[in-house]
Amino acid sequence: MASAGMTVTGGRLVALAGFALLAACVETAPPLPAPKPAPQPAPPAIAPLSAESLAERDRLDRLQTHLLAQGLLRTDGGGRDAPFADWQLARNFQRIAFYDEFVAARGSLVAREMETTLKRWDKPIRFGIVFGASVPEAQRTRDRATIRAYVARLSRITGHPMSMGETGNFTVMILNADERRGAEPLLRAAVPPIAQAAVRAVTFMAPETDCQMFAFTAGGGSAYTDAIAVIRGEQPDLSRIACIHEEIAQGLGLSNDSRAARPSIFNDDEEFAFLTRHDELLLRILYDARLAPGMTQDTARPIVETIAAELMGGAS
């Protein structure tokens, strides 16, 4: 990994009646045989959930119930109870975009903030999805639709080209326990120079971690070239979609969290499940043409403050 950097993150009845009347007055040829339907590919064989995954699903169901009972995992995007001004938006951007959440130490990833330069994509992003063999087909259908709609939303917000494909430079992996443990070949196929610390973080995912994102740069640069998001497939729908929202958004360049950011998914308090209006503005700042990958926090600060004031109409 010497040459790559990593950021750990439906009226038809009238027409038919008219045709029947005409057919009674003229001689018609015998009907052609109906064409045979084209053969359809067989659906993927779904492996049964292991005992470990069943236990994990029960644990995560209980966790979501607990969070909802506390008024967390909100899906309203914030409101009058969560106001913010331009200076807060600028401050939150600085903390979220200019710090990495994890650092690699002795072959492992350690939760420790480290100041960095501004990172984002400067080439089109193509998203691919990988499902573990035991992820149910109905869940796969829901998750594909969720990711497709979210990617279209993010592209509109940022103005950056994003699309979906069978494979891509941003791979979303939705895996259950057994698949995560054996995920090293998938990870290395997606990003061959992936560091062993990132592989270990997935294959030995800590119980308190529901999802992770890893974004990569090349040659010591600050423009992302590849990214991987790994999400526990056992999570109930709301929690799993929350992970999709957070990890993909972080993989665009908002790699850190801040306790001061509200209303935001870039906050470990779990108050908001889905991308908020505040977060949309952070992404608009990040992909503003006045900023560029590699900028330092000090250089970008006055530009960020100007953009935040413009987005908020001068609110203070």
PDB file of C-alpha atoms in Angstrom, residues 35-268:
ATOM      1  CA  PRO A  35     -43.785 -15.755 -29.291  1.00  0.00           C
ATOM      2  CA  LYS A  36     -42.135 -17.812 -26.640  1.00  0.00           C
ATOM      3  CA  PRO A  37     -40.934 -15.734 -23.712  1.00  0.00           C
ATOM      4  CA  ALA A  38     -37.206 -15.255 -23.546  1.00  0.00           C
ATOM      5  CA  PRO A  39     -35.548 -17.438 -20.952  1.00  0.00           C
ATOM      6  CA  GLN A  40     -34.918 -15.594 -17.706  1.00  0.00           C
ATOM      7  CA  PRO A  41     -31.779 -16.077 -15.634  1.00  0.00           C
ATOM      8  CA  ALA A  42     -32.308 -18.180 -12.561  1.00  0.00           C
ATOM      9  CA  PRO A  43     -32.383 -16.135  -9.349  1.00  0.00           C
ATOM     10  CA  PRO A  44     -29.268 -16.491  -7.235  1.00  0.00           C
ATOM     11  CA  ALA A  45     -29.262 -19.347  -4.808  1.00  0.00           C
ATOM     12  CA  ILE A  46     -29.616 -17.891  -1.329  1.00  0.00           C
ATOM     13  CA  ALA A  47     -27.638 -19.598   1.397  1.00  0.00           C
ATOM     14  CA  PRO A  48     -29.378 -20.095   4.753  1.00  0.00           C
ATOM     15  CA  LEU A  49     -28.500 -17.731   7.583  1.00  0.00           C
ATOM     16  CA  SER A  50     -26.056 -19.246  10.008  1.00  0.00           C
ATOM     17  CA  ALA A  51     -26.764 -19.470  13.726  1.00  0.00           C
ATOM     18  CA  GLU A  52     -24.293 -16.625  14.223  1.00  0.00           C
ATOM     19  CA  SER A  53     -26.117 -14.391  11.747  1.00  0.00           C
ATOM     20  CA  LEU A  54     -29.503 -15.243  13.287  1.00  0.00           C
ATOM     21  CA  ALA A  55     -28.176 -14.246  16.711  1.00  0.00           C
ATOM     22  CA  GLU A  56     -26.664 -11.076  15.224  1.00  0.00           C
ATOM     23  CA  ARG A  57     -29.990 -10.200  13.578  1.00  0.00           C
ATOM     24  CA  ASP A  58     -31.796 -10.563  16.910  1.00  0.00           C
ATOM     25  CA  ARG A  59     -29.207  -8.375  18.660  1.00  0.00           C
ATOM     26  CA  LEU A  60     -29.453  -5.647  16.038  1.00  0.00           C
ATOM     27  CA  ASP A  61     -33.280  -5.768  16.094  1.00  0.00           C
ATOM     28  CA  ARG A  62     -33.161  -5.147  19.842  1.00  0.00           C
ATOM     29  CA  LEU A  63     -30.658  -2.345  19.403  1.00  0.00           C
ATOM     30  CA  GLN A  64     -32.851  -0.546  16.856  1.00  0.00           C
ATOM     31  CA  THR A  65     -35.887  -0.913  19.133  1.00  0.00           C
ATOM     32  CA  HIS A  66     -33.862   0.576  21.989  1.00  0.00           C
ATOM     33  CA  LEU A  67     -32.703   3.551  19.902  1.00  0.00           C
ATOM     34  CA  LEU A  68     -36.217   4.257  18.613  1.00  0.00           C
ATOM     35  CA  ALA A  69     -37.578   4.159  22.168  1.00  0.00           C
ATOM     36  CA  GLN A  70     -35.120   6.959  23.006  1.00  0.00           C
ATOM     37  CA  GLY A  71     -36.350   9.115  20.126  1.00  0.00           C
ATOM     38  CA  LEU A  72     -33.237   8.430  18.046  1.00  0.00           C
ATOM     39  CA  LEU A  73     -32.875   7.374  14.391  1.00  0.00           C
ATOM     40  CA  ARG A  74     -35.066  10.296  13.346  1.00  0.00           C
ATOM     41  CA  THR A  75     -36.070  10.409   9.697  1.00  0.00           C
ATOM     42  CA  ASP A  76     -37.431  13.972   9.624  1.00  0.00           C
ATOM     43  CA  GLY A  77     -34.116  15.594   8.709  1.00  0.00           C
ATOM     44  CA  GLY A  78     -34.303  18.075  11.581  1.00  0.00           C
ATOM     45  CA  GLY A  79     -36.642  20.986  12.127  1.00  0.00           C
ATOM     46  CA  ARG A  80     -37.266  23.932  14.424  1.00  0.00           C
ATOM     47  CA  ASP A  81     -35.683  22.032  17.288  1.00  0.00           C
ATOM     48  CA  ALA A  82     -32.390  21.792  15.376  1.00  0.00           C
ATOM     49  CA  PRO A  83     -31.561  25.209  13.894  1.00  0.00           C
ATOM     50  CA  PHE A  84     -28.112  26.072  12.586  1.00  0.00           C
ATOM     51  CA  ALA A  85     -26.490  29.203  11.211  1.00  0.00           C
ATOM     52  CA  ASP A  86     -23.864  29.812   8.561  1.00  0.00           C
ATOM     53  CA  TRP A  87     -20.996  29.964  11.052  1.00  0.00           C
ATOM     54  CA  GLN A  88     -22.050  26.621  12.517  1.00  0.00           C
ATOM     55  CA  LEU A  89     -22.251  25.081   9.054  1.00  0.00           C
ATOM     56  CA  ALA A  90     -18.751  26.335   8.247  1.00  0.00           C
ATOM     57  CA  ARG A  91     -17.377  25.144  11.598  1.00  0.00           C
ATOM     58  CA  ASN A  92     -18.935  21.697  11.181  1.00  0.00           C
ATOM     59  CA  PHE A  93     -17.546  21.393   7.658  1.00  0.00           C
ATOM     60  CA  GLN A  94     -14.063  22.169   8.878  1.00  0.00           C
ATOM     61  CA  ARG A  95     -14.257  19.482  11.553  1.00  0.00           C
ATOM     62  CA  ILE A  96     -15.809  16.822   9.324  1.00  0.00           C
ATOM     63  CA  ALA A  97     -13.915  17.364   6.058  1.00  0.00           C
ATOM     64  CA  PHE A  98     -10.432  18.102   7.389  1.00  0.00           C
ATOM     65  CA  TYR A  99     -10.002  15.250   9.866  1.00  0.00           C
ATOM     66  CA  ASP A 100      -9.773  11.508   9.428  1.00  0.00           C
ATOM     67  CA  GLU A 101     -11.685   9.434  11.982  1.00  0.00           C
ATOM     68  CA  PHE A 102      -9.255   6.504  12.086  1.00  0.00           C
ATOM     69  CA  VAL A 103      -5.541   5.989  11.657  1.00  0.00           C
ATOM     70  CA  ALA A 104      -3.614   2.811  10.928  1.00  0.00           C
ATOM     71  CA  ALA A 105      -1.316   1.699  13.739  1.00  0.00           C
ATOM     72  CA  ARG A 106       0.574  -1.575  13.998  1.00  0.00           C
ATOM     73  CA  GLY A 107      -1.599  -3.317  11.396  1.00  0.00           C
ATOM     74  CA  SER A 108      -4.916  -2.193  12.905  1.00  0.00           C
ATOM     75  CA  LEU A 109      -7.236   0.799  12.617  1.00  0.00           C
ATOM     76  CA  VAL A 110      -7.396   2.977  15.696  1.00  0.00           C
ATOM     77  CA  ALA A 111     -10.109   5.565  16.415  1.00  0.00           C
ATOM     78  CA  ARG A 112      -8.060   8.763  16.573  1.00  0.00           C
ATOM     79  CA  GLU A 113      -8.672  12.056  14.791  1.00  0.00           C
ATOM     80  CA  MET A 114      -5.905  13.292  12.556  1.00  0.00           C
ATOM     81  CA  GLU A 115      -5.926  16.539  10.598  1.00  0.00           C
ATOM     82  CA  THR A 116      -5.653  16.042   6.858  1.00  0.00           C
ATOM     83  CA  THR A 117      -6.080  17.918   3.589  1.00  0.00           C
ATOM     84  CA  LEU A 118      -9.427  18.205   1.808  1.00  0.00           C
ATOM     85  CA  LYS A 119     -10.292  14.974  -0.017  1.00  0.00           C
ATOM     86  CA  ARG A 120     -13.013  14.318  -2.580  1.00  0.00           C
ATOM     87  CA  TRP A 121     -13.508  12.663  -5.988  1.00  0.00           C
ATOM     88  CA  ASP A 122     -12.345  14.424  -9.137  1.00  0.00           C
ATOM     89  CA  LYS A 123     -13.532  11.710 -11.554  1.00  0.00           C
ATOM     90  CA  PRO A 124     -16.998  10.157 -12.075  1.00  0.00           C
ATOM     91  CA  ILE A 125     -18.102   7.693  -9.411  1.00  0.00           C
ATOM     92  CA  ARG A 126     -19.624   4.376 -10.473  1.00  0.00           C
ATOM     93  CA  PHE A 127     -21.280   2.406  -7.710  1.00  0.00           C
ATOM     94  CA  GLY A 128     -21.346  -1.388  -7.625  1.00  0.00           C
ATOM     95  CA  ILE A 129     -23.148  -3.539  -5.066  1.00  0.00           C
ATOM     96  CA  VAL A 130     -21.995  -6.877  -3.679  1.00  0.00           C
ATOM     97  CA  PHE A 131     -24.341  -9.019  -1.588  1.00  0.00           C
ATOM     98  CA  GLY A 132     -23.332 -11.898   0.611  1.00  0.00           C
ATOM     99  CA  ALA A 133     -24.666 -15.314  -0.363  1.00  0.00           C
ATOM    100  CA  SER A 134     -27.071 -15.399   2.595  1.00  0.00           C
ATOM    101  CA  VAL A 135     -28.647 -11.951   2.060  1.00  0.00           C
ATOM    102  CA  PRO A 136     -32.343 -12.617   1.178  1.00  0.00           C
ATOM    103  CA  GLU A 137     -33.542 -11.689  -2.315  1.00  0.00           C
ATOM    104  CA  ALA A 138     -36.266  -9.343  -1.003  1.00  0.00           C
ATOM    105  CA  GLN A 139     -33.632  -7.445   0.985  1.00  0.00           C
ATOM    106  CA  ARG A 140     -31.372  -7.248  -2.064  1.00  0.00           C
ATOM    107  CA  THR A 141     -34.215  -5.707  -4.088  1.00  0.00           C
ATOM    108  CA  ARG A 142     -34.914  -3.093  -1.401  1.00  0.00           C
ATOM    109  CA  ASP A 143     -31.269  -2.232  -0.938  1.00  0.00           C
ATOM    110  CA  ARG A 144     -30.594  -1.876  -4.678  1.00  0.00           C
ATOM    111  CA  ALA A 145     -33.537   0.548  -4.969  1.00  0.00           C
ATOM    112  CA  THR A 146     -32.379   2.480  -1.900  1.00  0.00           C
ATOM    113  CA  ILE A 147     -28.817   2.847  -3.142  1.00  0.00           C
ATOM    114  CA  ARG A 148     -29.898   3.767  -6.687  1.00  0.00           C
ATOM    115  CA  ALA A 149     -32.217   6.537  -5.431  1.00  0.00           C
ATOM    116  CA  TYR A 150     -29.630   7.794  -2.943  1.00  0.00           C
ATOM    117  CA  VAL A 151     -26.851   7.939  -5.530  1.00  0.00           C
ATOM    118  CA  ALA A 152     -29.119   9.977  -7.844  1.00  0.00           C
ATOM    119  CA  ARG A 153     -29.857  12.356  -4.946  1.00  0.00           C
ATOM    120  CA  LEU A 154     -26.200  12.771  -4.061  1.00  0.00           C
ATOM    121  CA  SER A 155     -25.301  13.498  -7.675  1.00  0.00           C
ATOM    122  CA  ARG A 156     -27.962  16.235  -7.805  1.00  0.00           C
ATOM    123  CA  ILE A 157     -26.724  17.760  -4.561  1.00  0.00           C
ATOM    124  CA  THR A 158     -23.049  17.800  -5.434  1.00  0.00           C
ATOM    125  CA  GLY A 159     -23.240  18.237  -9.206  1.00  0.00           C
ATOM    126  CA  HIS A 160     -20.699  15.417  -9.443  1.00  0.00           C
ATOM    127  CA  PRO A 161     -21.306  12.588 -11.965  1.00  0.00           C
ATOM    128  CA  MET A 162     -22.415   9.373 -10.257  1.00  0.00           C
ATOM    129  CA  SER A 163     -23.987   6.233 -11.723  1.00  0.00           C
ATOM    130  CA  MET A 164     -24.765   2.593 -10.958  1.00  0.00           C
ATOM    131  CA  GLY A 165     -23.195  -0.487 -12.537  1.00  0.00           C
ATOM    132  CA  GLU A 166     -22.445  -4.141 -11.980  1.00  0.00           C
ATOM    133  CA  THR A 167     -19.025  -3.086 -10.758  1.00  0.00           C
ATOM    134  CA  GLY A 168     -17.511   0.274 -10.017  1.00  0.00           C
ATOM    135  CA  ASN A 169     -14.889   2.314  -8.224  1.00  0.00           C
ATOM    136  CA  PHE A 170     -17.168   2.646  -5.174  1.00  0.00           C
ATOM    137  CA  THR A 171     -18.247  -0.801  -4.002  1.00  0.00           C
ATOM    138  CA  VAL A 172     -21.020  -1.232  -1.433  1.00  0.00           C
ATOM    139  CA  MET A 173     -20.798  -4.632   0.259  1.00  0.00           C
ATOM    140  CA  ILE A 174     -23.785  -5.890   2.246  1.00  0.00           C
ATOM    141  CA  LEU A 175     -22.595  -8.976   4.052  1.00  0.00           C
ATOM    142  CA  ASN A 176     -23.723 -11.234   6.869  1.00  0.00           C
ATOM    143  CA  ALA A 177     -21.377 -12.625   9.516  1.00  0.00           C
ATOM    144  CA  ASP A 178     -19.880 -15.557   7.606  1.00  0.00           C
ATOM    145  CA  GLU A 179     -19.351 -13.483   4.472  1.00  0.00           C
ATOM    146  CA  ARG A 180     -17.615 -10.702   6.395  1.00  0.00           C
ATOM    147  CA  ARG A 181     -15.202 -13.171   7.892  1.00  0.00           C
ATOM    148  CA  GLY A 182     -14.319 -14.452   4.426  1.00  0.00           C
ATOM    149  CA  ALA A 183     -14.391 -11.055   2.727  1.00  0.00           C
ATOM    150  CA  GLU A 184     -10.672 -10.651   2.004  1.00  0.00           C
ATOM    151  CA  PRO A 185     -10.908 -11.869  -1.644  1.00  0.00           C
ATOM    152  CA  LEU A 186     -13.850  -9.483  -2.260  1.00  0.00           C
ATOM    153  CA  LEU A 187     -11.960  -6.583  -0.736  1.00  0.00           C
ATOM    154  CA  ARG A 188      -8.796  -7.243  -2.692  1.00  0.00           C
ATOM    155  CA  ALA A 189     -10.786  -7.676  -5.946  1.00  0.00           C
ATOM    156  CA  ALA A 190     -12.384  -4.262  -5.387  1.00  0.00           C
ATOM    157  CA  VAL A 191      -9.175  -2.471  -4.385  1.00  0.00           C
ATOM    158  CA  PRO A 192      -6.065  -4.634  -4.915  1.00  0.00           C
ATOM    159  CA  PRO A 193      -3.698  -2.462  -2.830  1.00  0.00           C
ATOM    160  CA  ILE A 194      -6.047  -2.394   0.194  1.00  0.00           C
ATOM    161  CA  ALA A 195      -4.100  -2.344   3.438  1.00  0.00           C
ATOM    162  CA  GLN A 196      -4.175  -5.369   5.709  1.00  0.00           C
ATOM    163  CA  ALA A 197      -5.435  -3.149   8.522  1.00  0.00           C
ATOM    164  CA  ALA A 198      -8.615  -2.454   6.499  1.00  0.00           C
ATOM    165  CA  VAL A 199      -9.037  -6.167   5.703  1.00  0.00           C
ATOM    166  CA  ARG A 200      -8.754  -7.013   9.391  1.00  0.00           C
ATOM    167  CA  ALA A 201     -11.258  -4.281  10.322  1.00  0.00           C
ATOM    168  CA  VAL A 202     -13.851  -6.005   8.090  1.00  0.00           C
ATOM    169  CA  THR A 203     -13.091  -9.648   8.746  1.00  0.00           C
ATOM    170  CA  PHE A 204     -12.935  -9.029  12.496  1.00  0.00           C
ATOM    171  CA  MET A 205     -15.591  -6.277  12.617  1.00  0.00           C
ATOM    172  CA  ALA A 206     -16.088  -5.108  16.194  1.00  0.00           C
ATOM    173  CA  PRO A 207     -19.576  -5.758  17.676  1.00  0.00           C
ATOM    174  CA  GLU A 208     -20.143  -2.032  18.189  1.00  0.00           C
ATOM    175  CA  THR A 209     -19.455  -1.343  14.482  1.00  0.00           C
ATOM    176  CA  ASP A 210     -22.481  -1.637  12.169  1.00  0.00           C
ATOM    177  CA  CYS A 211     -20.767  -0.390   9.005  1.00  0.00           C
ATOM    178  CA  GLN A 212     -17.469   0.923   7.736  1.00  0.00           C
ATOM    179  CA  MET A 213     -16.106   2.892   4.802  1.00  0.00           C
ATOM    180  CA  PHE A 214     -12.637   2.930   3.286  1.00  0.00           C
ATOM    181  CA  ALA A 215     -11.662   5.490   0.650  1.00  0.00           C
ATOM    182  CA  PHE A 216      -8.386   5.427  -1.260  1.00  0.00           C
ATOM    183  CA  THR A 217      -6.094   7.890  -2.972  1.00  0.00           C
ATOM    184  CA  ALA A 218      -3.135   7.184  -5.238  1.00  0.00           C
ATOM    185  CA  GLY A 219       0.420   8.438  -5.234  1.00  0.00           C
ATOM    186  CA  GLY A 220       0.072  10.506  -2.088  1.00  0.00           C
ATOM    187  CA  GLY A 221      -2.673  12.633  -3.640  1.00  0.00           C
ATOM    188  CA  SER A 222      -5.911  13.896  -2.129  1.00  0.00           C
ATOM    189  CA  ALA A 223      -8.397  12.851  -4.857  1.00  0.00           C
ATOM    190  CA  TYR A 224     -10.219   9.596  -4.185  1.00  0.00           C
ATOM    191  CA  THR A 225      -9.775   6.821  -6.740  1.00  0.00           C
ATOM    192  CA  ASP A 226     -11.698   3.990  -5.056  1.00  0.00           C
ATOM    193  CA  ALA A 227     -13.914   3.369  -2.036  1.00  0.00           C
ATOM    194  CA  ILE A 228     -15.540   0.450  -0.252  1.00  0.00           C
ATOM    195  CA  ALA A 229     -18.466   0.537   2.190  1.00  0.00           C
ATOM    196  CA  VAL A 230     -19.128  -2.608   4.228  1.00  0.00           C
ATOM    197  CA  ILE A 231     -22.533  -2.916   5.933  1.00  0.00           C
ATOM    198  CA  ARG A 232     -23.856  -5.594   8.255  1.00  0.00           C
ATOM    199  CA  GLY A 233     -26.640  -7.344   6.324  1.00  0.00           C
ATOM    200  CA  GLU A 234     -28.312  -8.546   9.520  1.00  0.00           C
ATOM    201  CA  GLN A 235     -29.455  -5.046  10.443  1.00  0.00           C
ATOM    202  CA  PRO A 236     -33.189  -4.241  10.284  1.00  0.00           C
ATOM    203  CA  ASP A 237     -34.229  -2.010   7.390  1.00  0.00           C
ATOM    204  CA  LEU A 238     -34.067   1.376   9.119  1.00  0.00           C
ATOM    205  CA  SER A 239     -30.641   0.830  10.634  1.00  0.00           C
ATOM    206  CA  ARG A 240     -29.272  -0.664   7.431  1.00  0.00           C
ATOM    207  CA  ILE A 241     -30.506   2.287   5.340  1.00  0.00           C
ATOM    208  CA  ALA A 242     -28.986   4.635   7.915  1.00  0.00           C
ATOM    209  CA  CYS A 243     -25.652   2.902   7.366  1.00  0.00           C
ATOM    210  CA  ILE A 244     -26.041   3.238   3.592  1.00  0.00           C
ATOM    211  CA  HIS A 245     -26.680   6.978   3.963  1.00  0.00           C
ATOM    212  CA  GLU A 246     -23.760   7.620   6.262  1.00  0.00           C
ATOM    213  CA  GLU A 247     -21.061   5.460   4.698  1.00  0.00           C
ATOM    214  CA  ILE A 248     -21.707   6.527   1.104  1.00  0.00           C
ATOM    215  CA  ALA A 249     -21.778  10.210   2.106  1.00  0.00           C
ATOM    216  CA  GLN A 250     -18.570   9.786   4.082  1.00  0.00           C
ATOM    217  CA  GLY A 251     -17.040   8.094   1.065  1.00  0.00           C
ATOM    218  CA  LEU A 252     -17.569  11.316  -0.897  1.00  0.00           C
ATOM    219  CA  GLY A 253     -15.125  13.139   1.384  1.00  0.00           C
ATOM    220  CA  LEU A 254     -16.884  13.910   4.675  1.00  0.00           C
ATOM    221  CA  SER A 255     -14.858  11.375   6.552  1.00  0.00           C
ATOM    222  CA  ASN A 256     -15.119  12.479  10.180  1.00  0.00           C
ATOM    223  CA  ASP A 257     -17.856  12.883  12.801  1.00  0.00           C
ATOM    224  CA  SER A 258     -18.490  15.826  15.111  1.00  0.00           C
ATOM    225  CA  ARG A 259     -20.561  15.980  18.289  1.00  0.00           C
ATOM    226  CA  ALA A 260     -21.336  19.630  17.464  1.00  0.00           C
ATOM    227  CA  ALA A 261     -22.902  18.820  14.069  1.00  0.00           C
ATOM    228  CA  ARG A 262     -26.726  18.934  14.278  1.00  0.00           C
ATOM    229  CA  PRO A 263     -28.980  18.008  12.581  1.00  0.00           C
ATOM    230  CA  SER A 264     -26.548  15.564  11.023  1.00  0.00           C
ATOM    231  CA  ILE A 265     -25.680  11.943  10.394  1.00  0.00           C
ATOM    232  CA  PHE A 266     -22.043  12.912  10.875  1.00  0.00           C
ATOM    233  CA  ASN A 267     -22.495  12.604  14.612  1.00  0.00           C
ATOM    234  CA  ASP A 268     -22.133   9.431  16.647  1.00  0.00           C
TER     235      ASP A 268
END
